[in-house]
């Protein structure tokens, strides 16, 4: 008596032979002359072909990963640049001499301002950003110009003017001079990972990077950053806040509960490793697209002839 596997093979072979005969028969049919009839037949055959394709897919028992790790992807490159920036030495923001180069940077707060106490003296940046080179095709730091230093110097000037709430000596920075073209992807990764409260993307205490409103836009409302940290003349001259200070403080408090600050470099690395983890429970699917764990239960029969 044939074994179950032999009977399954015989049934499969018989089906394939019948299907081949039907395909030959279909090839011999003259297409209907009437357009509607022809289109109806094509539609019906296409629907059956789709069902057949689904049936063929079900015969593949090998699991499929949801994606491939692509080292050349912009997000991968951005993450590498971002991690390299995080590994750099921290410098007092007030003490930087002019230097050539463009790239990415992060600002850190070490002071007593009460709203920022959860991130003071931690590895959680209060702001991250980028500086594009002055020449789009710059190949070295000198041809990139002093854009990165100028960007940090702009922030230094804004913080100095907010003397009623901030002290420049309470700020440090990290920065990385980057080959032209990689700064944007790195900034995006840094913002996604840290969600700093001064970045526009976080939509809480944004506006520090503004340089003033033009005469025709004087009716703009004051940014949350300038509301919380008054001192820039052009911002103080605006008539109305975008958000009241009480709401800004509330949103900051909620944000720090929702996105716990990273207290150490070890915490950052643990978060990065978590982001990189590919083999999550739902990282694999069947050929039909159903979620399935890559590890089999102990009672399952595993296929060895793959």
CSV table of N, CA and C in Angstrom, one decimal, residues 111-181:
chain,number,residue,atom,x,y,z
A,111,UNK,N,21.4,72.7,33.4
A,111,UNK,CA,21.1,73.7,34.4
A,111,UNK,C,19.9,73.5,35.2
A,112,UNK,N,19.4,74.5,36.0
A,112,UNK,CA,18.4,74.3,37.0
A,112,UNK,C,16.9,74.7,36.5
A,113,UNK,N,16.7,75.0,35.3
A,113,UNK,CA,15.4,75.4,34.8
A,113,UNK,C,14.4,74.2,35.1
A,114,UNK,N,13.4,74.5,35.9
A,114,UNK,CA,12.6,73.4,36.4
A,114,UNK,C,11.9,72.5,35.4
A,115,UNK,N,11.4,73.1,34.3
A,115,UNK,CA,10.8,72.3,33.3
A,115,UNK,C,11.7,71.3,32.6
A,116,UNK,N,13.0,71.5,32.7
A,116,UNK,CA,13.9,70.6,32.0
A,116,UNK,C,14.7,69.7,33.0
A,117,UNK,N,14.2,69.7,34.2
A,117,UNK,CA,14.9,68.9,35.2
A,117,UNK,C,15.1,67.4,34.9
A,118,UNK,N,14.1,66.8,34.1
A,118,UNK,CA,14.3,65.4,33.8
A,118,UNK,C,15.5,65.1,32.8
A,119,UNK,N,15.9,66.1,32.1
A,119,UNK,CA,17.0,65.9,31.1
A,119,UNK,C,18.3,66.6,31.5
A,120,UNK,N,18.2,67.4,32.6
A,120,UNK,CA,19.4,68.1,33.0
A,120,UNK,C,20.5,67.1,33.4
A,121,UNK,N,21.7,67.3,32.9
A,121,UNK,CA,22.9,66.5,33.2
A,121,UNK,C,22.7,65.0,32.8
A,122,UNK,N,22.0,64.8,31.7
A,122,UNK,CA,21.8,63.5,31.2
A,122,UNK,C,22.3,63.4,29.8
A,123,UNK,N,22.1,62.3,29.1
A,123,UNK,CA,22.6,62.1,27.7
A,123,UNK,C,21.4,62.4,26.8
A,124,UNK,N,20.3,62.9,27.3
A,124,UNK,CA,19.2,63.3,26.4
A,124,UNK,C,19.4,64.7,25.9
A,125,UNK,N,19.5,64.9,24.6
A,125,UNK,CA,19.7,66.2,24.0
A,125,UNK,C,18.4,67.0,24.1
A,126,UNK,N,18.5,68.3,24.3
A,126,UNK,CA,17.4,69.2,24.3
A,126,UNK,C,17.1,69.6,22.8
A,127,UNK,N,18.1,69.5,22.0
A,127,UNK,CA,17.9,69.9,20.6
A,127,UNK,C,18.9,69.2,19.7
A,128,UNK,N,18.5,68.7,18.5
A,128,UNK,CA,19.5,68.2,17.5
A,128,UNK,C,19.3,68.9,16.2
A,129,UNK,N,20.3,69.0,15.4
A,129,UNK,CA,20.2,69.7,14.2
A,129,UNK,C,21.3,69.4,13.2
A,130,UNK,N,21.2,70.0,12.0
A,130,UNK,CA,22.2,69.8,11.0
A,130,UNK,C,22.7,71.2,10.4
A,131,UNK,N,23.8,71.2,9.8
A,131,UNK,CA,24.3,72.3,9.1
A,131,UNK,C,24.7,71.9,7.7
A,132,UNK,N,24.1,72.4,6.7
A,132,UNK,CA,24.4,72.0,5.3
A,132,UNK,C,25.7,72.8,4.9
A,133,UNK,N,26.5,72.2,4.0
A,133,UNK,CA,27.7,72.9,3.5
A,133,UNK,C,27.3,74.1,2.6
A,134,UNK,N,28.2,75.1,2.6
A,134,UNK,CA,28.0,76.3,1.7
A,134,UNK,C,28.1,75.9,0.3
A,135,UNK,N,28.8,74.9,-0.1
A,135,UNK,CA,28.8,74.4,-1.5
A,135,UNK,C,28.2,73.0,-1.6
A,136,UNK,N,27.2,72.9,-2.5
A,136,UNK,CA,26.5,71.6,-2.6
A,136,UNK,C,27.4,70.4,-2.9
A,137,UNK,N,28.5,70.7,-3.6
A,137,UNK,CA,29.4,69.6,-4.0
A,137,UNK,C,30.7,69.6,-3.2
A,138,UNK,N,30.7,70.2,-2.0
A,138,UNK,CA,31.9,70.3,-1.2
A,138,UNK,C,32.4,68.9,-0.9
A,139,UNK,N,33.7,68.7,-1.1
A,139,UNK,CA,34.4,67.4,-0.9
A,139,UNK,C,35.2,67.4,0.4
A,140,UNK,N,35.4,68.5,1.0
A,140,UNK,CA,36.3,68.5,2.3
A,140,UNK,C,35.7,69.6,3.2
A,141,UNK,N,36.2,69.6,4.4
A,141,UNK,CA,35.7,70.5,5.4
A,141,UNK,C,35.8,72.0,5.1
A,142,UNK,N,37.0,72.3,4.5
A,142,UNK,CA,37.2,73.7,4.1
A,142,UNK,C,36.2,74.2,3.1
A,143,UNK,N,36.0,73.4,2.1
A,143,UNK,CA,35.0,73.9,1.1
A,143,UNK,C,33.6,73.8,1.6
A,144,UNK,N,33.3,73.1,2.7
A,144,UNK,CA,32.0,73.1,3.3
A,144,UNK,C,31.8,74.4,4.0
A,145,UNK,N,32.8,75.2,4.3
A,145,UNK,CA,32.7,76.4,5.0
A,145,UNK,C,32.6,76.2,6.5
A,146,UNK,N,32.3,77.3,7.2
A,146,UNK,CA,32.2,77.2,8.7
A,146,UNK,C,30.7,77.0,9.1
A,147,UNK,N,29.9,76.4,8.3
A,147,UNK,CA,28.5,76.3,8.6
A,147,UNK,C,28.1,75.7,9.9
A,148,UNK,N,28.8,74.6,10.3
A,148,UNK,CA,28.5,73.9,11.6
A,148,UNK,C,28.7,74.9,12.7
A,149,UNK,N,29.9,75.5,12.7
A,149,UNK,CA,30.2,76.4,13.8
A,149,UNK,C,29.2,77.6,13.8
A,150,UNK,N,28.9,78.1,12.6
A,150,UNK,CA,28.0,79.2,12.6
A,150,UNK,C,26.6,78.8,13.2
A,151,UNK,N,26.2,77.6,12.9
A,151,UNK,CA,24.9,77.2,13.4
A,151,UNK,C,24.9,77.1,14.9
A,152,UNK,N,26.0,76.6,15.5
A,152,UNK,CA,26.1,76.5,16.9
A,152,UNK,C,26.2,77.9,17.5
A,153,UNK,N,26.9,78.8,16.8
A,153,UNK,CA,27.0,80.1,17.3
A,153,UNK,C,25.7,80.9,17.3
A,154,UNK,N,24.8,80.6,16.3
A,154,UNK,CA,23.5,81.2,16.3
A,154,UNK,C,22.7,80.8,17.6
A,155,UNK,N,22.8,79.5,17.9
A,155,UNK,CA,22.1,79.0,19.1
A,155,UNK,C,22.7,79.6,20.3
A,156,UNK,N,24.0,79.8,20.3
A,156,UNK,CA,24.7,80.5,21.5
A,156,UNK,C,24.1,81.9,21.7
A,157,UNK,N,23.9,82.6,20.6
A,157,UNK,CA,23.4,83.9,20.6
A,157,UNK,C,21.9,84.0,21.2
A,158,UNK,N,21.1,83.0,20.7
A,158,UNK,CA,19.7,83.0,21.2
A,158,UNK,C,19.7,82.7,22.7
A,159,UNK,N,20.5,81.7,23.1
A,159,UNK,CA,20.5,81.4,24.5
A,159,UNK,C,21.0,82.5,25.4
A,160,UNK,N,22.0,83.2,24.9
A,160,UNK,CA,22.5,84.4,25.7
A,160,UNK,C,21.4,85.4,25.9
A,161,UNK,N,20.6,85.7,24.9
A,161,UNK,CA,19.5,86.7,25.0
A,161,UNK,C,18.4,86.2,25.9
A,162,UNK,N,18.3,84.9,26.1
A,162,UNK,CA,17.2,84.4,27.1
A,162,UNK,C,17.8,84.4,28.5
A,163,UNK,N,18.5,85.4,28.9
A,163,UNK,CA,19.2,85.4,30.2
A,163,UNK,C,18.3,85.3,31.4
A,164,UNK,N,17.0,85.6,31.3
A,164,UNK,CA,16.2,85.6,32.4
A,164,UNK,C,15.8,84.1,32.8
A,165,UNK,N,16.0,83.2,31.9
A,165,UNK,CA,15.6,81.8,32.2
A,165,UNK,C,16.7,80.8,31.9
A,166,UNK,N,17.7,81.2,31.1
A,166,UNK,CA,18.8,80.3,30.7
A,166,UNK,C,20.1,80.9,30.9
A,167,UNK,N,21.1,80.0,31.1
A,167,UNK,CA,22.5,80.5,31.2
A,167,UNK,C,23.3,79.7,30.2
A,168,UNK,N,24.1,80.4,29.4
A,168,UNK,CA,24.9,79.8,28.4
A,168,UNK,C,25.8,78.7,28.9
A,169,UNK,N,26.4,78.9,30.1
A,169,UNK,CA,27.3,78.0,30.7
A,169,UNK,C,26.7,76.7,31.1
A,170,UNK,N,25.3,76.6,31.0
A,170,UNK,CA,24.6,75.4,31.4
A,170,UNK,C,24.4,74.5,30.1
A,171,UNK,N,25.0,74.8,29.0
A,171,UNK,CA,24.8,74.1,27.8
A,171,UNK,C,26.1,73.5,27.3
A,172,UNK,N,26.0,72.2,26.8
A,172,UNK,CA,27.1,71.6,26.1
A,172,UNK,C,26.6,71.1,24.7
A,173,UNK,N,27.6,70.7,23.9
A,173,UNK,CA,27.2,70.2,22.6
A,173,UNK,C,28.1,69.1,22.1
A,174,UNK,N,27.6,68.3,21.3
A,174,UNK,CA,28.3,67.3,20.5
A,174,UNK,C,28.1,67.6,19.1
A,175,UNK,N,29.1,67.4,18.3
A,175,UNK,CA,29.0,67.6,16.8
A,175,UNK,C,29.9,66.6,16.0
A,176,UNK,N,29.5,66.4,14.8
A,176,UNK,CA,30.3,65.6,13.9
A,176,UNK,C,30.3,66.2,12.5
A,177,UNK,N,31.5,66.4,12.0
A,177,UNK,CA,31.7,66.9,10.7
A,177,UNK,C,31.5,65.8,9.7
A,178,UNK,N,30.6,65.9,8.8
A,178,UNK,CA,30.2,64.8,8.0
A,178,UNK,C,30.4,65.0,6.5
A,179,UNK,N,30.7,64.0,5.7
A,179,UNK,CA,30.8,64.1,4.3
A,179,UNK,C,29.5,64.6,3.7
A,180,UNK,N,29.6,65.6,2.8
A,180,UNK,CA,28.5,66.2,2.2
A,180,UNK,C,27.5,65.2,1.7
A,181,UNK,N,26.2,65.4,2.1
A,181,UNK,CA,25.1,64.6,1.6
A,181,UNK,C,24.6,63.6,2.7
